[in-house]
Amino acid sequence: GDSVTQMEGPVTLSEEAFLTINCTYTATGYPSLFWYVQYPGEGLQLLLKATKADDKGSNKGFEATYRKETTSFHLEKGSVQVSDSAVYFCALGSNFGNEKLTFGTGTRLTIIP
Amino acid sequence: DAGVIQSPRHEVTEMGQEVTLRCKPISGHDYLFWYRQTMMRGLELLIYFNNNVPIDDSGMPEDRFSAKMPNASFSTLKIQPSEPRDSAVYFCASSLGRSQGYSNQPQHFGDGTRLSIL
C-alpha cells in the first residue's frame, strides 16, 4: 500500500539557516504530493503541493520538487525564521479517486534566534 | 471564506460520559474526514464520508465511536462511553472530490477539538 517516510525530528536550527526535511514515498501510479504545516494549537494547513513528476511546489519561501526517479519530495527553505517553527507533514494523495491522504509522521522544527 | 469549523475547541469530561464533537465543512466540499492526533500515534484517519455517505470507517477504534453526516454541512463524531485513552485532538477536514469534477485535492483542516477525559 501507499506509504510516506519522513525525516525524524525534532530539528533545531538557527535563524537564517538552510532547511531540508526529507520525504520519500511508496505508491503506485502518479499520486499528488503535499506538504502541510501545523502551528501550535492549530489544524494542519496546506503549505505546497505538486501533482506530477518534476513539478515544483512553492509557498512562503518553501519549495519541494516531485522526483519520481527517487520517489522523493524533500522540503527546502533557504533562510528560516523563528516564525517557521512548527510541525511539518509530508502527505501522499490517493490514486484511487477516494481523496484520502497518507501522512508522514511529522517533523517538529524549532528555529532559535 | 469560512474554513472548516469545529466545536467545541476544548472539552473536558469525566470517564463514562458521552462526548459529541461537531464539524461544519467548507461549503461545496463533498468529502469529509475525521482524524485523531496524539503524541504516541500521530495523526490517524478515523472515518471519511463522500456526499454524506460513510465510505471507510476502518480507522474507528471501537464500537464506542460513531460518526454521522446527516447533511452536507454538518457532521458529528460521538464517543459513548468515553475513556481516558480517548484523550486527543480530533480534527475534521474537508475537500473537493470527483463528484465535483476534481481529483487529488488538498484537504482543509479545522482547528480541532482538544478532548480530555478524566
Tab-separated table of C-alpha atoms in Angstrom:
chain	number	residue	atom	x	y	z
A	1	GLY	CA	0.000	0.000	0.000
A	2	ASP	CA	0.888	3.659	-0.105
A	3	SER	CA	3.315	4.950	2.490
A	4	VAL	CA	5.295	8.062	3.356
A	5	THR	CA	8.599	8.066	5.184
A	6	GLN	CA	9.539	11.371	6.695
A	7	MET	CA	12.714	12.624	8.304
A	8	GLU	CA	12.600	12.095	12.031
A	9	GLY	CA	12.724	15.090	14.263
A	10	PRO	CA	12.943	17.161	16.169
A	11	VAL	CA	15.037	19.529	14.089
A	12	THR	CA	16.554	22.626	15.652
A	13	LEU	CA	18.165	25.320	13.527
A	14	SER	CA	19.400	28.841	13.976
A	15	GLU	CA	17.599	31.689	12.269
A	16	GLU	CA	18.666	32.167	8.612
A	17	ALA	CA	19.941	28.599	8.324
A	18	PHE	CA	19.124	26.393	5.340
A	19	LEU	CA	16.386	23.848	5.908
A	20	THR	CA	15.852	20.426	4.374
A	21	ILE	CA	13.217	17.975	5.590
A	22	ASN	CA	13.382	14.687	3.730
A	23	CYS	CA	10.328	12.845	2.488
A	24	THR	CA	10.169	9.684	0.395
A	25	TYR	CA	7.120	7.760	-0.656
A	26	THR	CA	5.923	4.399	-1.915
A	27	ALA	CA	2.919	4.368	-4.223
A	28	THR	CA	1.647	3.015	-7.496
A	29	GLY	CA	0.940	5.331	-10.349
A	30	TYR	CA	1.283	9.083	-10.141
A	31	PRO	CA	-0.026	10.403	-6.852
A	32	SER	CA	-0.108	14.042	-5.872
A	33	LEU	CA	2.252	15.104	-3.104
A	34	PHE	CA	1.678	17.676	-0.386
A	35	TRP	CA	3.428	19.411	2.475
A	36	TYR	CA	1.301	20.552	5.382
A	37	VAL	CA	2.344	22.718	8.326
A	38	GLN	CA	0.831	22.702	11.801
A	39	TYR	CA	1.408	25.637	14.134
A	40	PRO	CA	0.818	25.181	17.871
A	41	GLY	CA	-2.851	24.889	18.754
A	42	GLU	CA	-3.976	24.865	15.131
A	43	GLY	CA	-5.010	22.407	12.464
A	44	LEU	CA	-2.885	21.380	9.518
A	45	GLN	CA	-2.571	23.931	6.735
A	46	LEU	CA	-1.569	23.195	3.177
A	47	LEU	CA	1.906	24.606	2.552
A	48	LEU	CA	2.502	23.464	-1.024
A	49	LYS	CA	1.650	20.726	-3.473
A	50	ALA	CA	2.849	19.060	-6.682
A	51	THR	CA	0.714	16.930	-8.938
A	52	LYS	CA	3.153	15.360	-11.397
A	53	ALA	CA	6.788	14.436	-11.829
A	54	ASP	CA	9.254	17.349	-11.906
A	55	ASP	CA	6.613	19.789	-10.643
A	56	LYS	CA	7.927	22.228	-8.063
A	57	GLY	CA	5.564	23.432	-5.382
A	58	SER	CA	6.445	26.656	-3.596
A	59	ASN	CA	4.963	28.927	-0.943
A	60	LYS	CA	6.286	31.352	1.690
A	61	GLY	CA	9.881	30.664	0.636
A	62	PHE	CA	9.479	26.894	0.927
A	63	GLU	CA	9.989	24.646	-2.084
A	64	ALA	CA	9.673	20.952	-2.891
A	65	THR	CA	10.205	19.135	-6.177
A	66	TYR	CA	8.352	15.958	-7.142
A	67	ARG	CA	11.145	13.492	-8.028
A	68	LYS	CA	9.681	10.320	-9.421
A	69	GLU	CA	13.059	8.712	-10.080
A	70	THR	CA	13.957	8.906	-6.393
A	71	THR	CA	10.332	8.838	-5.113
A	72	SER	CA	11.080	11.916	-3.046
A	73	PHE	CA	9.512	15.266	-2.206
A	74	HIS	CA	12.007	16.991	0.093
A	75	LEU	CA	11.044	20.320	1.651
A	76	GLU	CA	13.608	23.135	1.494
A	77	LYS	CA	13.899	26.736	2.555
A	78	GLY	CA	16.938	28.896	2.055
A	79	SER	CA	16.709	31.016	5.194
A	80	VAL	CA	14.414	30.023	8.035
A	81	GLN	CA	12.789	32.386	10.508
A	82	VAL	CA	11.621	31.920	14.073
A	83	SER	CA	8.056	32.055	12.762
A	84	ASP	CA	8.698	28.855	10.754
A	85	SER	CA	8.780	26.852	13.978
A	86	ALA	CA	6.031	24.265	13.557
A	87	VAL	CA	5.409	20.614	12.722
A	88	TYR	CA	5.685	19.723	9.034
A	89	PHE	CA	3.865	16.780	7.449
A	90	CYS	CA	4.532	15.204	4.080
A	91	ALA	CA	1.441	13.605	2.511
A	92	LEU	CA	0.567	11.463	-0.472
A	93	GLY	CA	-2.716	11.656	-2.385
A	94	SER	CA	-4.607	8.559	-3.370
A	95	ASN	CA	-4.633	7.240	-6.914
A	96	PHE	CA	-7.994	5.594	-6.364
A	97	GLY	CA	-10.214	8.640	-6.501
A	98	ASN	CA	-11.150	8.500	-2.840
A	99	GLU	CA	-9.325	11.696	-1.871
A	100	LYS	CA	-7.629	10.018	1.087
A	101	LEU	CA	-4.223	11.309	2.106
A	102	THR	CA	-1.423	9.195	3.553
A	103	PHE	CA	0.542	11.305	6.035
A	104	GLY	CA	4.084	11.000	7.267
A	105	THR	CA	4.744	11.089	10.998
A	106	GLY	CA	5.570	14.784	11.048
A	107	THR	CA	8.813	16.651	11.754
A	108	ARG	CA	8.938	19.195	14.543
A	109	LEU	CA	11.060	22.193	13.568
A	110	THR	CA	12.317	24.724	16.079
A	111	ILE	CA	14.141	27.856	14.961
A	112	ILE	CA	16.204	29.660	17.548
A	113	PRO	CA	17.071	33.338	17.201
B	1	ASP	CA	-14.208	32.487	3.166
B	2	ALA	CA	-15.131	30.395	6.157
B	3	GLY	CA	-12.940	27.389	6.670
B	4	VAL	CA	-13.812	24.132	8.380
B	5	ILE	CA	-15.458	24.919	11.693
B	6	GLN	CA	-15.220	22.577	14.662
B	7	SER	CA	-16.859	22.801	18.038
B	8	PRO	CA	-16.153	22.773	20.846
B	9	ARG	CA	-12.488	23.807	20.785
B	10	HIS	CA	-11.892	22.206	24.144
B	11	GLU	CA	-13.830	19.539	26.013
B	12	VAL	CA	-13.072	18.182	29.448
B	13	THR	CA	-15.324	15.479	30.785
B	14	GLU	CA	-15.296	12.524	33.088
B	15	MET	CA	-14.830	8.940	32.101
B	16	GLY	CA	-18.068	7.262	31.081
B	17	GLN	CA	-19.727	10.400	29.769
B	18	GLU	CA	-20.921	10.807	26.206
B	19	VAL	CA	-18.906	13.215	24.067
B	20	THR	CA	-20.109	14.766	20.813
B	21	LEU	CA	-17.768	16.622	18.518
B	22	ARG	CA	-19.155	18.740	15.700
B	23	CYS	CA	-17.900	19.794	12.294
B	24	LYS	CA	-19.099	22.113	9.571
B	25	PRO	CA	-17.164	21.521	6.342
B	26	ILE	CA	-16.405	24.113	3.712
B	27	SER	CA	-19.471	24.753	1.585
B	28	GLY	CA	-19.373	22.761	-1.646
B	29	HIS	CA	-16.871	20.194	-0.448
B	30	ASP	CA	-18.076	16.643	-0.953
B	31	TYR	CA	-15.532	14.786	1.195
B	32	LEU	CA	-15.305	14.953	4.967
B	33	PHE	CA	-12.646	13.307	7.112
B	34	TRP	CA	-12.298	12.774	10.867
B	35	TYR	CA	-8.781	12.392	12.304
B	36	ARG	CA	-7.335	11.857	15.756
B	37	GLN	CA	-3.917	13.185	16.755
B	38	THR	CA	-1.892	12.011	19.754
B	39	MET	CA	1.768	12.162	20.637
B	40	MET	CA	2.031	8.394	20.686
B	41	ARG	CA	0.196	7.519	17.476
B	42	GLY	CA	0.463	10.703	15.453
B	43	LEU	CA	-2.324	11.568	13.011
B	44	GLU	CA	-4.845	8.769	12.422
B	45	LEU	CA	-7.724	8.740	9.959
B	46	LEU	CA	-10.845	7.538	11.756
B	47	ILE	CA	-13.550	7.713	9.086
B	48	TYR	CA	-14.417	9.595	5.947
B	49	PHE	CA	-17.584	10.461	4.051
B	50	ASN	CA	-18.331	11.186	0.421
B	51	ASN	CA	-21.570	13.009	-0.318
B	52	ASN	CA	-22.690	12.365	3.275
B	53	VAL	CA	-22.196	8.588	2.962
B	54	PRO	CA	-19.573	6.855	5.145
B	55	ILE	CA	-17.018	5.251	2.845
B	56	ASP	CA	-14.386	3.813	5.165
B	57	ASP	CA	-14.666	3.542	8.934
B	58	SER	CA	-11.831	1.062	9.386
B	59	GLY	CA	-9.913	3.570	11.492
B	60	MET	CA	-12.620	3.893	14.128
B	61	PRO	CA	-11.014	2.369	17.207
B	62	GLU	CA	-14.028	0.515	18.561
B	63	ASP	CA	-17.780	0.460	18.848
B	64	ARG	CA	-17.739	3.274	21.357
B	65	PHE	CA	-17.021	5.602	18.438
B	66	SER	CA	-19.653	6.569	15.890
B	67	ALA	CA	-19.889	9.259	13.228
B	68	LYS	CA	-22.747	10.685	11.239
B	69	MET	CA	-23.228	13.164	8.463
B	70	PRO	CA	-26.938	13.987	8.233
B	71	ASN	CA	-26.406	16.637	5.570
B	72	ALA	CA	-23.677	18.264	3.516
B	73	SER	CA	-22.978	20.956	6.065
B	74	PHE	CA	-22.746	19.040	9.316
B	75	SER	CA	-21.064	16.000	10.822
B	76	THR	CA	-20.685	14.621	14.329
B	77	LEU	CA	-18.261	12.245	15.982
B	78	LYS	CA	-19.612	10.660	19.136
B	79	ILE	CA	-17.837	8.692	21.843
B	80	GLN	CA	-20.018	6.768	24.269
B	81	PRO	CA	-18.860	5.878	26.851
B	82	SER	CA	-15.662	7.910	26.876
B	83	GLU	CA	-12.414	6.617	28.382
B	84	PRO	CA	-9.170	8.397	29.399
B	85	ARG	CA	-7.340	6.824	26.439
B	86	ASP	CA	-9.655	8.739	24.103
B	87	SER	CA	-7.942	11.958	25.155
B	88	ALA	CA	-6.534	13.520	21.980
B	89	VAL	CA	-7.022	16.316	19.498
B	90	TYR	CA	-9.728	15.463	16.975
B	91	PHE	CA	-9.632	17.130	13.587
B	92	CYS	CA	-12.208	17.400	10.875
B	93	ALA	CA	-11.147	18.097	7.293
B	94	SER	CA	-12.983	18.547	4.016
B	95	SER	CA	-12.053	18.535	0.350
B	96	LEU	CA	-13.397	18.661	-3.151
B	97	GLY	CA	-13.609	15.361	-5.000
B	98	ARG	CA	-14.663	13.655	-8.184
B	99	SER	CA	-18.352	14.321	-7.823
B	100	GLN	CA	-17.414	17.983	-8.096
B	101	GLY	CA	-15.088	17.305	-11.017
B	102	TYR	CA	-11.854	17.363	-9.023
B	103	SER	CA	-9.213	14.846	-8.019
B	104	ASN	CA	-6.177	14.818	-5.729
B	105	GLN	CA	-7.303	17.963	-3.999
B	106	PRO	CA	-5.811	19.118	-0.697
B	107	GLN	CA	-7.756	18.646	2.474
B	108	HIS	CA	-8.691	21.680	4.540
B	109	PHE	CA	-8.492	21.177	8.283
B	110	GLY	CA	-10.369	22.739	11.148
B	111	ASP	CA	-8.565	23.908	14.274
B	112	GLY	CA	-9.520	20.740	16.117
B	113	THR	CA	-11.197	19.795	19.370
B	114	ARG	CA	-8.873	19.094	22.265
B	115	LEU	CA	-10.572	16.364	24.269
B	116	SER	CA	-9.549	15.442	27.792
B	117	ILE	CA	-11.229	12.527	29.539
B	118	LEU	CA	-10.559	12.458	33.270
